[in-house]
Amino acid sequence: MKIAVVGATGLVGSEMLKVLAERDFPVTELIPVASEKSKGKEIEFKGKKYKVVTPNEAIELKPQIALFSAGGGTSTTYAPQFAAAGITVIDNSSAWRMDPTKKLVVPEVNAHVLASDDKIIANPNCSTIQMVVVLKPLHEKYKIKRVVVSTYQSVTGTGVKAVEQLNNERLGKEGEKAYPYQIDLNVIPQIDVFQDNGYTKEEMKMIQETNKIMGDDHIRVTATTVRIPVIGGHSEAVNIEFENDFDLDEVRDLLAKQSGVIVIDDPANLKYPMPKDAHGKDEVFVGRIRRDESREKTLNLWIVADNLRKGAATNAVQIAEYLVKQGLA
């Protein structure tokens, strides 16, 4: 199977290559794609070297699936061109997520919505992905009314420049900045640009994408997203109000049985998920499972995942795996 990775030289693109290799995806020929300035650069994949090509050259090479992680502008321009050539696009940008004609997919939650005529499939926002994997079994059992989420997001979500800013600040070096403020020894309560309602774009993504992926517009969601000086994963404090009451042991059991979730919830022995534990892993980790004692039928959780893996690259590859398994691509 010919697979193109558009944005192969970036943080998420590099992670996609790693995940494809680790999961032994049936790649017979890799087509690494980047901008004109990276053309001809060599990418190594499973012991073989492949030359980077431009998007137009990649279309001519006719891959079956193209994993896109090159930003919204590139996706808006080239995803329709790849799709028109019969190539299935799995896009990691925000360009197509809220398009009513495109599916927004987390395989453990809603892979069943995919069909063979879906030629542009949207990969959700990293912080949404890890949350909905946990919400799914709980919604099926108790019916969720409302979700309040506060995030603690890794600088890797911004990209290489942000990682360099954090490292430079730790070393006391001057350098390019990804953020308007210092990130080391600080937290920044802004991810993406502010909207007219006072929420940031990242917060609105979490709200709107959750409803679309869960297939339920009645779930009320409110979010505060925060950037923290961490490399390795995003963390979330999530408060969930249900229509029906729950038993905590049953909640733990439901989550332990959910595909892609690992429960680490042993406060007596100080066991709970942390981003350093999630780094390089494909699963979503959940702990600090407890009742909200201020409100009936309400649960508190702590959710952690590697934002470059399950939050981006792994989820995209899992979509591709599902398409191949079901004969949809």
mmCIF file of C-alpha atoms in Angstrom, residues 9 32 37-43 50-53:
data_model
loop_
_atom_site.group_PDB
_atom_site.id
_atom_site.type_symbol
_atom_site.label_atom_id
_atom_site.label_comp_id
_atom_site.label_asym_id
_atom_site.label_seq_id
_atom_site.Cartn_x
_atom_site.Cartn_y
_atom_site.Cartn_z
ATOM 1 C CA THR A 9 9.427 16.881 8.185
ATOM 2 C CA PRO A 32 7.097 11.818 2.250
ATOM 3 C CA LYS A 37 12.068 24.118 0.274
ATOM 4 C CA SER A 38 12.287 20.558 1.681
ATOM 5 C CA LYS A 39 12.035 18.858 -1.732
ATOM 6 C CA GLY A 40 14.779 16.274 -2.251
ATOM 7 C CA LYS A 41 15.536 15.935 1.460
ATOM 8 C CA GLU A 42 15.820 12.291 2.524
ATOM 9 C CA ILE A 43 13.560 10.655 5.102
ATOM 10 C CA TYR A 50 12.792 8.117 0.594
ATOM 11 C CA LYS A 51 13.104 11.516 -1.055
ATOM 12 C CA VAL A 52 10.695 14.282 -0.029
ATOM 13 C CA VAL A 53 8.383 15.407 -2.841
#
